[in-house]
Tab-separated table of C-alpha atoms and ligand atoms in Angstrom:
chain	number	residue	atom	x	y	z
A	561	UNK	CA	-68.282	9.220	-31.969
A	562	UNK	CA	-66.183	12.179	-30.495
A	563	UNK	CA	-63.016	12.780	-33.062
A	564	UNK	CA	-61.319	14.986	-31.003
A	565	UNK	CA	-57.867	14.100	-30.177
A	566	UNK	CA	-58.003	14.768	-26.592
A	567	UNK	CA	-61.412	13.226	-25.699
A	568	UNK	CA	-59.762	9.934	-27.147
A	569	UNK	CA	-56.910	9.985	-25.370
A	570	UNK	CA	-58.828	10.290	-21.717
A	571	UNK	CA	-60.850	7.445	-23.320
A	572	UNK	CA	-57.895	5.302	-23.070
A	573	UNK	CA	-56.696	5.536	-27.134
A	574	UNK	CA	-53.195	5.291	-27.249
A	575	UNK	CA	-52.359	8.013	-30.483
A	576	UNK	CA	-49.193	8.331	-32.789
A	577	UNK	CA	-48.706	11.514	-31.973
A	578	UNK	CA	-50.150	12.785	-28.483
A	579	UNK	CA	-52.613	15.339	-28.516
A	580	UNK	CA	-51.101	18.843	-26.737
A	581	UNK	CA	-52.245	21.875	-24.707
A	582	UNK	CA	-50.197	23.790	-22.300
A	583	UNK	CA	-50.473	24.526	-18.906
A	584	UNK	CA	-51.063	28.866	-18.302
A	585	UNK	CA	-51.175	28.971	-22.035
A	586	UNK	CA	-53.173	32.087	-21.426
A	587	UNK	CA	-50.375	34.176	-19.990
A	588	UNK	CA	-48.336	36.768	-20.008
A	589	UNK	CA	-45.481	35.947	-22.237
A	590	UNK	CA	-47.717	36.455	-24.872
A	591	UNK	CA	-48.120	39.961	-26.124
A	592	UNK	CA	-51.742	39.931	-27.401
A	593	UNK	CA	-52.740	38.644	-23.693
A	594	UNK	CA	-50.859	41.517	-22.386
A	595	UNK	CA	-52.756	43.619	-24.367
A	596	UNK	CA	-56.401	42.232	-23.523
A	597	UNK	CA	-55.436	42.728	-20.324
A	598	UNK	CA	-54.602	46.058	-20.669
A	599	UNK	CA	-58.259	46.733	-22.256
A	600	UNK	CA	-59.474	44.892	-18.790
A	601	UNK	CA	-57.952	47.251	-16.442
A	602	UNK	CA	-56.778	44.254	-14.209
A	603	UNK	CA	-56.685	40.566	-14.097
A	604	UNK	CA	-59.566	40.047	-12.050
A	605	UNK	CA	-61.681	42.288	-14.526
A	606	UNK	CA	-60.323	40.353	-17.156
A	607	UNK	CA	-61.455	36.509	-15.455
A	608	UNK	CA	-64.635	38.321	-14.911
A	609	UNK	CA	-65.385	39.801	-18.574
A	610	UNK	CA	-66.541	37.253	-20.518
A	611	UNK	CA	-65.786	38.422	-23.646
A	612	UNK	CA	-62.269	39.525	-22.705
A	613	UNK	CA	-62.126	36.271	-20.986
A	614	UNK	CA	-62.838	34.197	-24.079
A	615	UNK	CA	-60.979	36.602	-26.294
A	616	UNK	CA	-57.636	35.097	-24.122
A	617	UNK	CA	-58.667	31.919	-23.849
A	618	UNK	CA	-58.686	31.629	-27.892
A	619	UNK	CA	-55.426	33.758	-28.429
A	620	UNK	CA	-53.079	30.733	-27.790
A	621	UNK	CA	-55.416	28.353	-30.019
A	622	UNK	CA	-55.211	31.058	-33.011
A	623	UNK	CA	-51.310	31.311	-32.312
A	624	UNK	CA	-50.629	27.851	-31.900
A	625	UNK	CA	-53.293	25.730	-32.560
A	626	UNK	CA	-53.216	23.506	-29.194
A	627	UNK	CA	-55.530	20.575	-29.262
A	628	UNK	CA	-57.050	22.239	-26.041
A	629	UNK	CA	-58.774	25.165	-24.866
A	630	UNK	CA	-58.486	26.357	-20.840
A	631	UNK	CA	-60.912	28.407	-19.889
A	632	UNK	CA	-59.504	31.504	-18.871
A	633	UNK	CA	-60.098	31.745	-14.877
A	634	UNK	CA	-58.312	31.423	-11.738
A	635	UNK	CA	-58.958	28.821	-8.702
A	636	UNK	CA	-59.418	31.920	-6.319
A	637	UNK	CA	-62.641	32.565	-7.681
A	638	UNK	CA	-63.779	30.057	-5.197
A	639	UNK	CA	-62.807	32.092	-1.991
A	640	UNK	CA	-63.741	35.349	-3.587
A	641	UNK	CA	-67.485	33.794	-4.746
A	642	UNK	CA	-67.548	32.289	-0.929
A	643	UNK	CA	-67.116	36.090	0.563
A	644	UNK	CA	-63.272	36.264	1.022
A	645	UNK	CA	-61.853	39.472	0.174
A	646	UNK	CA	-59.173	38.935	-2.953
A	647	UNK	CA	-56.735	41.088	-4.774
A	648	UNK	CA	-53.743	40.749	-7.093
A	649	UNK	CA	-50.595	42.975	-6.260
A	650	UNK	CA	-48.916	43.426	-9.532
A	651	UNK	CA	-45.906	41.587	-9.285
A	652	UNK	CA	-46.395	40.092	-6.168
A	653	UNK	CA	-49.470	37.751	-6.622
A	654	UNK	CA	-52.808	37.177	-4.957
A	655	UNK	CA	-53.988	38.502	-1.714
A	656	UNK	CA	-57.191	37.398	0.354
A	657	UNK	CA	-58.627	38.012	3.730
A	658	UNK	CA	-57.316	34.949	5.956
A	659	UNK	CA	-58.998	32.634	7.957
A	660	UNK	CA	-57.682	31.756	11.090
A	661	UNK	CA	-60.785	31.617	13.354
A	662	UNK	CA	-64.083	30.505	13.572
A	663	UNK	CA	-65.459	33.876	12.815
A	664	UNK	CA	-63.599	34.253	10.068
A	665	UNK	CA	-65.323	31.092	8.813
A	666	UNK	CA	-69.040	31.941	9.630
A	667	UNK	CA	-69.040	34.942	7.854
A	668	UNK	CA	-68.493	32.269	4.360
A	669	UNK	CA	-71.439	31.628	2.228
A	670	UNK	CA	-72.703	28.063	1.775
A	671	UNK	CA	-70.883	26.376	-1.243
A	672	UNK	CA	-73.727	25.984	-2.832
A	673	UNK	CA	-74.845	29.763	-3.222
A	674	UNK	CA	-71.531	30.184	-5.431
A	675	UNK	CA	-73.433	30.530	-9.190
A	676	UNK	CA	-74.351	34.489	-9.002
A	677	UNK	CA	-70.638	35.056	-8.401
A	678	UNK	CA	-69.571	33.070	-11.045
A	679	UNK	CA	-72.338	33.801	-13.835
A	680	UNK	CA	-69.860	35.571	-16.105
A	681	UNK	CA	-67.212	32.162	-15.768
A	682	UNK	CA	-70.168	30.041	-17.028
A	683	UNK	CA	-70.827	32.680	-19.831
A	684	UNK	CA	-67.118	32.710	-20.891
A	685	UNK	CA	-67.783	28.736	-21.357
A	686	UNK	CA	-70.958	29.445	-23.590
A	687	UNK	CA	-68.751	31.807	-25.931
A	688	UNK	CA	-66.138	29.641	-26.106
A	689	UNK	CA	-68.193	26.452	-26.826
A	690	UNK	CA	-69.577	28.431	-30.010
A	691	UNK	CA	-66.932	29.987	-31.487
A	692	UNK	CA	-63.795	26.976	-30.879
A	693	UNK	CA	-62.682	25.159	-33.330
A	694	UNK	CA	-64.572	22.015	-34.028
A	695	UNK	CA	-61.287	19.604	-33.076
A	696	UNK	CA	-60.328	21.891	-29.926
A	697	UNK	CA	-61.785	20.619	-26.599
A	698	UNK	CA	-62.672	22.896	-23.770
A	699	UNK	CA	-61.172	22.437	-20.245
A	700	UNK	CA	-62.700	23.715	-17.340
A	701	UNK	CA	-60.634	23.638	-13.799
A	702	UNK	CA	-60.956	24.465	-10.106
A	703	UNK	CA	-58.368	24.341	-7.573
A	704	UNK	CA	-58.511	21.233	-5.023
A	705	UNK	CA	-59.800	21.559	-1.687
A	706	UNK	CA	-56.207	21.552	-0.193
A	707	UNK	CA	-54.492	23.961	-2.568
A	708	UNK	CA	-57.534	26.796	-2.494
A	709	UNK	CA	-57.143	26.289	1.929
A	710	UNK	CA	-53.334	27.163	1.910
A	711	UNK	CA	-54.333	30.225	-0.023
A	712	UNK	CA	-57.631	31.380	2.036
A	713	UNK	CA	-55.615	30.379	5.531
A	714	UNK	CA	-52.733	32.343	5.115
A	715	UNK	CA	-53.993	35.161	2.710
A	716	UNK	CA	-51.605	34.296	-0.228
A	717	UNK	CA	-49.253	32.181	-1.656
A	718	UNK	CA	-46.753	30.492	0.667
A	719	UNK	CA	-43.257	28.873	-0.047
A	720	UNK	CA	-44.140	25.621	2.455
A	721	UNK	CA	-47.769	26.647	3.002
A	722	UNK	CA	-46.981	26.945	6.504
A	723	UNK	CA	-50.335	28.650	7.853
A	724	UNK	CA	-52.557	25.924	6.727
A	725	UNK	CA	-50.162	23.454	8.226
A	726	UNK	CA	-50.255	25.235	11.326
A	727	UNK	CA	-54.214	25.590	11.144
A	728	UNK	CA	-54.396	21.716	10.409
A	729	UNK	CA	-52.307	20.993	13.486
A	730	UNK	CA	-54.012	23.304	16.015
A	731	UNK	CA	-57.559	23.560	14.836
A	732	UNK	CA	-58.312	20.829	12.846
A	733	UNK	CA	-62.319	21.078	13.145
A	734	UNK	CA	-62.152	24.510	11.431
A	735	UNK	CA	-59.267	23.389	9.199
A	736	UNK	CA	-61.453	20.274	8.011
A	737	UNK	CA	-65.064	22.694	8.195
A	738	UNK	CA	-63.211	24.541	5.673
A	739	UNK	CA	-61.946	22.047	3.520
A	740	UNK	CA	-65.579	20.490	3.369
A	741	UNK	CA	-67.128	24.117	2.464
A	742	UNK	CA	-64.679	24.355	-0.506
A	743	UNK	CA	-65.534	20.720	-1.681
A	744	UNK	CA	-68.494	21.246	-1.886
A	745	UNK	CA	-68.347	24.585	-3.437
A	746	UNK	CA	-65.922	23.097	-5.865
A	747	UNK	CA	-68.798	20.123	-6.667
A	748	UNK	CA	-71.289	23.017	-7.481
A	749	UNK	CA	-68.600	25.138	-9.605
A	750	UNK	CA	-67.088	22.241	-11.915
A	751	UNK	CA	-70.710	21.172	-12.462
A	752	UNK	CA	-71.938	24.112	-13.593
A	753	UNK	CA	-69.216	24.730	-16.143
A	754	UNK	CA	-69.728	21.373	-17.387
A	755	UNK	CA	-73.659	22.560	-17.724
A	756	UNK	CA	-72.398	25.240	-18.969
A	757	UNK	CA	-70.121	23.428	-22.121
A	758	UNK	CA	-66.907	22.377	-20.111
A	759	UNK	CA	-65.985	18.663	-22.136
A	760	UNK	CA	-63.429	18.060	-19.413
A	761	UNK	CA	-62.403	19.544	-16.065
A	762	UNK	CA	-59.028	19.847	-14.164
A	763	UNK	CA	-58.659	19.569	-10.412
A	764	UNK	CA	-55.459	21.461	-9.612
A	765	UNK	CA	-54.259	20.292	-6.385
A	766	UNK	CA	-50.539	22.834	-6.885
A	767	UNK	CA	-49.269	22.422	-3.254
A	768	UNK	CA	-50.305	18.755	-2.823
A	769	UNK	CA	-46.315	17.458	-2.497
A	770	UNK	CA	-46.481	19.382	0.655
A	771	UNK	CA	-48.695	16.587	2.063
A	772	UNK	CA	-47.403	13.653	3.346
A	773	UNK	CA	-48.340	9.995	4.447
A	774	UNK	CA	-52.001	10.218	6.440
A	775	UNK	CA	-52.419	13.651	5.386
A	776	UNK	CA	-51.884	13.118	1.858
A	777	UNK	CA	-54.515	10.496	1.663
A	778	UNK	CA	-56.804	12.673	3.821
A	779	UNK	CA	-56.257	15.789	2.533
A	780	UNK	CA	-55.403	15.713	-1.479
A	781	UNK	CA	-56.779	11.910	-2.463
A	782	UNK	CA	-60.048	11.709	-0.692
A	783	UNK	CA	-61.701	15.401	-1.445
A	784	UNK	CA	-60.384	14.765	-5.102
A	785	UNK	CA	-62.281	11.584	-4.855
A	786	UNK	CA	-65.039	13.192	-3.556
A	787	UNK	CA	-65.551	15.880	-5.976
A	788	UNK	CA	-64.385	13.412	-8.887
A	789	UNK	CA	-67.312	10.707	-7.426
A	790	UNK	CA	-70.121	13.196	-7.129
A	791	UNK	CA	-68.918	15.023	-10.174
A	792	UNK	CA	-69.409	11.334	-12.244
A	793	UNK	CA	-72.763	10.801	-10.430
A	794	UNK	CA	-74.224	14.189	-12.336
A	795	UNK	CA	-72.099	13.906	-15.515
A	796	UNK	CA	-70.964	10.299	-16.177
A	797	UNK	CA	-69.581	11.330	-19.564
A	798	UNK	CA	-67.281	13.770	-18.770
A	799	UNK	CA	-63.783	13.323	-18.246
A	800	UNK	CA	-61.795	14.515	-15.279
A	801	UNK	CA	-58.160	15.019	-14.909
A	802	UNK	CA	-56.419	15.416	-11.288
A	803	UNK	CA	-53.018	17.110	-10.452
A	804	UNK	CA	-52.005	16.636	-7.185
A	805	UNK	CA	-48.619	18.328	-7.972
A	806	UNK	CA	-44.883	16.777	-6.586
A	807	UNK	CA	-47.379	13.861	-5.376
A	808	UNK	CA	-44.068	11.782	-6.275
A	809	UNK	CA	-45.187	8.126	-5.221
A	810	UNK	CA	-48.137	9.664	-4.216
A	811	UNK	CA	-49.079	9.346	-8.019
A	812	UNK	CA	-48.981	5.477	-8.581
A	813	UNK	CA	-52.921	4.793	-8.140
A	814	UNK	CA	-53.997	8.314	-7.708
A	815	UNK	CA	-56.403	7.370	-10.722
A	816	UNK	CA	-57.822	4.498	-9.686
A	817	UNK	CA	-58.636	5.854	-5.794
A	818	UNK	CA	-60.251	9.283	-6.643
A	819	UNK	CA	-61.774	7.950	-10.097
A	820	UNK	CA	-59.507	10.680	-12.506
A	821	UNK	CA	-59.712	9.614	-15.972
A	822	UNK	CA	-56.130	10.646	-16.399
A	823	UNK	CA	-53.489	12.288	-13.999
A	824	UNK	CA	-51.181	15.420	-14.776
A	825	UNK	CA	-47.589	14.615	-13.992
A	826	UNK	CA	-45.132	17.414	-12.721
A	827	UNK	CA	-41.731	17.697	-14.171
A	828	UNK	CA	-39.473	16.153	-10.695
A	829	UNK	CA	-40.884	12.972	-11.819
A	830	UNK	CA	-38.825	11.023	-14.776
A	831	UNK	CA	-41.554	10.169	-17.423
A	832	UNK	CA	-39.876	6.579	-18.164
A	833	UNK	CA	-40.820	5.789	-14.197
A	834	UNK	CA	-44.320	7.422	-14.799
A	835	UNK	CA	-45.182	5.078	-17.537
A	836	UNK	CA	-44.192	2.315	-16.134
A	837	UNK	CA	-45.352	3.070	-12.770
A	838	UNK	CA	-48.580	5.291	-13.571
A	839	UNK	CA	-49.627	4.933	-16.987
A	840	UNK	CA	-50.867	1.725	-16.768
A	841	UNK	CA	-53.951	2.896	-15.165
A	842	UNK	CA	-54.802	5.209	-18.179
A	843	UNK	CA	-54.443	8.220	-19.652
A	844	UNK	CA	-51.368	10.728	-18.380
A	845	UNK	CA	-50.524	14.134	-18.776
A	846	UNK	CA	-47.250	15.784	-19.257
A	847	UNK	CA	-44.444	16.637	-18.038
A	848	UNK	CA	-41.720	19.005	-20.215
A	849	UNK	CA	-40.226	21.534	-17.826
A	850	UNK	CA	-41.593	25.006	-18.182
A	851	UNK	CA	-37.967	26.430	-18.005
A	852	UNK	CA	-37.169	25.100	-21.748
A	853	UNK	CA	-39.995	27.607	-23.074
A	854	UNK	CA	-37.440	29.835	-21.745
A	855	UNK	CA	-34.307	28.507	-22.606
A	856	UNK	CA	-35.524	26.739	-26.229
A	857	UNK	CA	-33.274	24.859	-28.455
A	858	UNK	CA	-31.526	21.654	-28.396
A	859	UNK	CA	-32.434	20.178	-25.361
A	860	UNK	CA	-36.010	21.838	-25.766
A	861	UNK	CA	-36.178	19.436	-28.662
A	862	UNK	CA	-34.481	16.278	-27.463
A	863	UNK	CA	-36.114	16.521	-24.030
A	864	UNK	CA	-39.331	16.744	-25.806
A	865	UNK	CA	-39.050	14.204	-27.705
A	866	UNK	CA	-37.899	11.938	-24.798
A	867	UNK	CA	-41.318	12.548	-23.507
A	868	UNK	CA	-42.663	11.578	-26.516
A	869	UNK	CA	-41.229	8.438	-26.756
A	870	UNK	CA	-41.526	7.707	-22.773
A	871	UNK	CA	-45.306	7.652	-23.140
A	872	UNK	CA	-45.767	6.266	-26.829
A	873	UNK	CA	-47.242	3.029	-25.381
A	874	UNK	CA	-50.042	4.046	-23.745
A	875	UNK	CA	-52.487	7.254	-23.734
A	876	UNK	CA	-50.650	10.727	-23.233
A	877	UNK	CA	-51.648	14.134	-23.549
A	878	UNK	CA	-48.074	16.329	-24.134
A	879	UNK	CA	-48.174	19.466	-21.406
A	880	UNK	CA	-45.827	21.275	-19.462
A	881	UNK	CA	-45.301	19.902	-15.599
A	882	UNK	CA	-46.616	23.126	-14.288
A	883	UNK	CA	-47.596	26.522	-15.738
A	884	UNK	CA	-45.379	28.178	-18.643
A	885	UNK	CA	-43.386	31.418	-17.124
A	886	UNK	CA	-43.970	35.155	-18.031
A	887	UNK	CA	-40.239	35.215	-19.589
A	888	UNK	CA	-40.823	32.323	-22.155
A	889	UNK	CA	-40.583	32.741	-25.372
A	890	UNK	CA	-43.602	32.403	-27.898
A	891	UNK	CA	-41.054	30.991	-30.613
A	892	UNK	CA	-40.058	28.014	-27.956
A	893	UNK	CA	-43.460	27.075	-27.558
A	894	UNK	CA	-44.027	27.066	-31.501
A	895	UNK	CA	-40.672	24.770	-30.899
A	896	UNK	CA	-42.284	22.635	-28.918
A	897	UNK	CA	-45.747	22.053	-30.779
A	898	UNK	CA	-43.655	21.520	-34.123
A	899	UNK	CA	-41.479	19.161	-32.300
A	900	UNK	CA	-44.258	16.971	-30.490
A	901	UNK	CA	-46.437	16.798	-34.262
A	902	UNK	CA	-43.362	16.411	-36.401
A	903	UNK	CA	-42.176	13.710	-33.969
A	904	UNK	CA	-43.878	11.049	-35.805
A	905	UNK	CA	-41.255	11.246	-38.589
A	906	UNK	CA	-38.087	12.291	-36.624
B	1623	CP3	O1	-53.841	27.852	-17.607
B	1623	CP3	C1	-54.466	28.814	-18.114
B	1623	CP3	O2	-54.038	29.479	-19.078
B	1623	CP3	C2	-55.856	29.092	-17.581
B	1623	CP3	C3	-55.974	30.079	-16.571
B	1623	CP3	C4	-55.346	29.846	-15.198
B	1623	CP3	C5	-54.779	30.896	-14.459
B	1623	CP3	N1	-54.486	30.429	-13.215
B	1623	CP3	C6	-54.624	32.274	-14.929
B	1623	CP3	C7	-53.688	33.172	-14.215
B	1623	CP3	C8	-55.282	28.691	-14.411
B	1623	CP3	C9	-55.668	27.263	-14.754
B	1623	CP3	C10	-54.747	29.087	-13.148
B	1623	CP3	C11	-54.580	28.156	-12.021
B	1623	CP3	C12	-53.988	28.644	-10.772
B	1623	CP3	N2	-54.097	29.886	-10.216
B	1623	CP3	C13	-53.240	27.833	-9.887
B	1623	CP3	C14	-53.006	26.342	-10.052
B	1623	CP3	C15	-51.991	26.038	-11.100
B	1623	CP3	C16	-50.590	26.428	-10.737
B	1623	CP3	O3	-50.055	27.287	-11.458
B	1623	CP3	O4	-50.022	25.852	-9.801
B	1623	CP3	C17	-52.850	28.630	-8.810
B	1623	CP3	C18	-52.014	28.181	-7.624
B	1623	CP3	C19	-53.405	29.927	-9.003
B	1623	CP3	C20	-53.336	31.092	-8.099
B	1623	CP3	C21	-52.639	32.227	-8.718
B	1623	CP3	N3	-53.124	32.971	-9.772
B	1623	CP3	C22	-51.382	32.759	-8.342
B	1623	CP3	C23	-50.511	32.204	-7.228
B	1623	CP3	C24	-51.128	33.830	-9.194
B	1623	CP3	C25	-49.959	34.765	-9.117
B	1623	CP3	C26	-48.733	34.150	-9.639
B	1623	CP3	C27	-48.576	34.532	-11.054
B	1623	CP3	O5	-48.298	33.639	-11.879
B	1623	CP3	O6	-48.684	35.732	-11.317
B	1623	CP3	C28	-52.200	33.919	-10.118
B	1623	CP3	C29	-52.330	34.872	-11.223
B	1623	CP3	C30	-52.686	34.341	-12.587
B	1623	CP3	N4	-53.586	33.353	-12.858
B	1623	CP3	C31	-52.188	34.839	-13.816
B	1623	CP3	C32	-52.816	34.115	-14.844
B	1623	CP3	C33	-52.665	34.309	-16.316
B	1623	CP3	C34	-51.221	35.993	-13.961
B	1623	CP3	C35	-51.991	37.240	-13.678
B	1623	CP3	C36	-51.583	38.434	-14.513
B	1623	CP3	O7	-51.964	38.495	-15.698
B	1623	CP3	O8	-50.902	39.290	-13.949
């Protein structure tokens, strides 16, 4: 029997006090990650170091002691282990070679010739599965199909992901070719980490609100389903959690269509409509906004503890509703771990 907070609340177990982990806990408002980094040369050295990349993964455990581990990785590892070109501009954010024609799409490896690239991810799993602690469980993630496309279409990040609309719209046979090629990668990626000593895995579907009616079954809940299907054929024990972000309504039955043994909520949602509305299908994560790591105090801790008391009837894991910011504070988040484990006697 598995006594680690988190693996009991995917099970279902509804806990006094939720179990919590943070969303980008590896990040740059921490000064020891800054500092790793440094040692790496860039950030792509760093995902692909796995000692470096274990070394940050652990930092926020030994600093805060969250109940879980992410691996320390990126969802464009996908593109770049498919042949994409990719690049980070400091300050600016990722960069690929786009994908706008067929050509562009033949000269992509199968997704299931993905595992050279990404030997050094599944290493950074094998040190981290030794040396966590006992009670801390170890997430592994991939983007969704959708939210990787928008990225490899247009070449980077997008406000409205406009490209891949555009692509979807006027070439939908290489738009959906594409989506199928990184599903299937995806399969063969999440697998392997679990292989590889991933206890859970994250599907982080980040630009999924920008889907809507047909598309948003066809294009965020049915690869997710997919890869979440195939994913429990190989590894029926292992617990998956979906984020199809700003999925608003979209998230009442997410779980039960794809399979997800819990669903990360984002922070435009209330959390008194999500447990009424999407907790009773299990397990749900969330959904503080990342701007009170910035701003801290009082409404850090009442907000928090809102969230605490939204979800206290039924299984919750406490997290951000999307990544924590470069200019937080490491005191808030101390804040916010206190406030969540103290909240049992508040
Ligand atoms: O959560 C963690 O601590 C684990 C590691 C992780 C990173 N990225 C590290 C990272 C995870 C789970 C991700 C997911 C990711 N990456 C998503 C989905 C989640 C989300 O935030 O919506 C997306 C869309 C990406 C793509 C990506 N990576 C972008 C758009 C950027 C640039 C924007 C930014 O924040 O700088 C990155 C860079 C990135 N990924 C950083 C980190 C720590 C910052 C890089 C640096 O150190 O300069």
């Amino acid at each position: 029997m598995t006594t680690k907070k988190i693996m009991r609340a995917l099970a279902g177990e509804t806990l006094a006090t939720p179990p919590i982990w943070m969303m980008r806990q590896a990040g740059r408002y921490l000064p020891e990650y800054m500092a790793t980094r440094a040692q790496a040369g860039d950030f792509l050295s760093l995902c692909y170091t796995p000692d470096l990349a274990a070394e940050v993964t652990l930092q926020p455990i030994r600093r805060f002691g969250f109940d879980a581990a992410i691996l320390f990785a990126d969802i464009l590892l996908i593109p770049d282990a498919l042949g994409a070109d990719l690049w980070f501009v400091t300050g600016e954010g990722p960069r690929l070679s786009t994908i706008t024609q067929a050509s562009d799409f033949a000269a992509l490896k199968p997704g299931t010739d993905v595992h050279d690239h990404l030997a050094p991810i599944y290493e950074t799993i094998r040190i981290l599965s030794r040396d966590l602690p006992s009670e801390t469980t170890l997430i592994g993630f991939a983007g969704a199909p959708w939210t990787v496309a928008t990225y490899m279409i247009a070449g980077r990040g997008t406000p409205d992901q406009g490209p891949a609309h555009a692509l979807k719209a006027e070439n939908k046979q290489l738009f959906e070719a594409l989506m199928d090629r990184i599903t299937e990668a995806t399969i063969e990626y999440l697998s392997m980490q679990i292989q590889s000593g991933a206890e859970v895995v994250k599907l982080f579907d980040s630009w999924a609100g920008s889907l809507k009616g047909d598309d948003f079954v066809r294009y965020a809940l049915t690869p997710a389903r997919k890869i979440i299907t195939e994913l429990k054929s190989r590894h029926p024990e292992t617990p998956v959690i979906a984020f199809p972000r700003e999925a608003g309504d979209g998230y009442i039955g997410f779980a039960k269509a794809t399979g997800a043994d819990c669903v990360a909520i984002d922070n435009s949602v209330q959390a008194d409509w999500a447990a009424k509305n999407v907790q009773p299908d299990g397990c749900v994560q969330g959904n503080l906004a990342p701007t009170h790591m910035v701003t801290g105090g009082q409404d850090l801790v009442s907000e928090t503890q809102r969230i605490v008391k939204a979800f206290s009837k039924g299984p919750h894991i406490f997290n951000l509703g999307h990544g924590i910011t470069p200019n937080a504070d490491p005191e808030n988040v101390k804040l916010m771990v206190d406030t969540v484990r103290e909240g049992a006697h508040v």
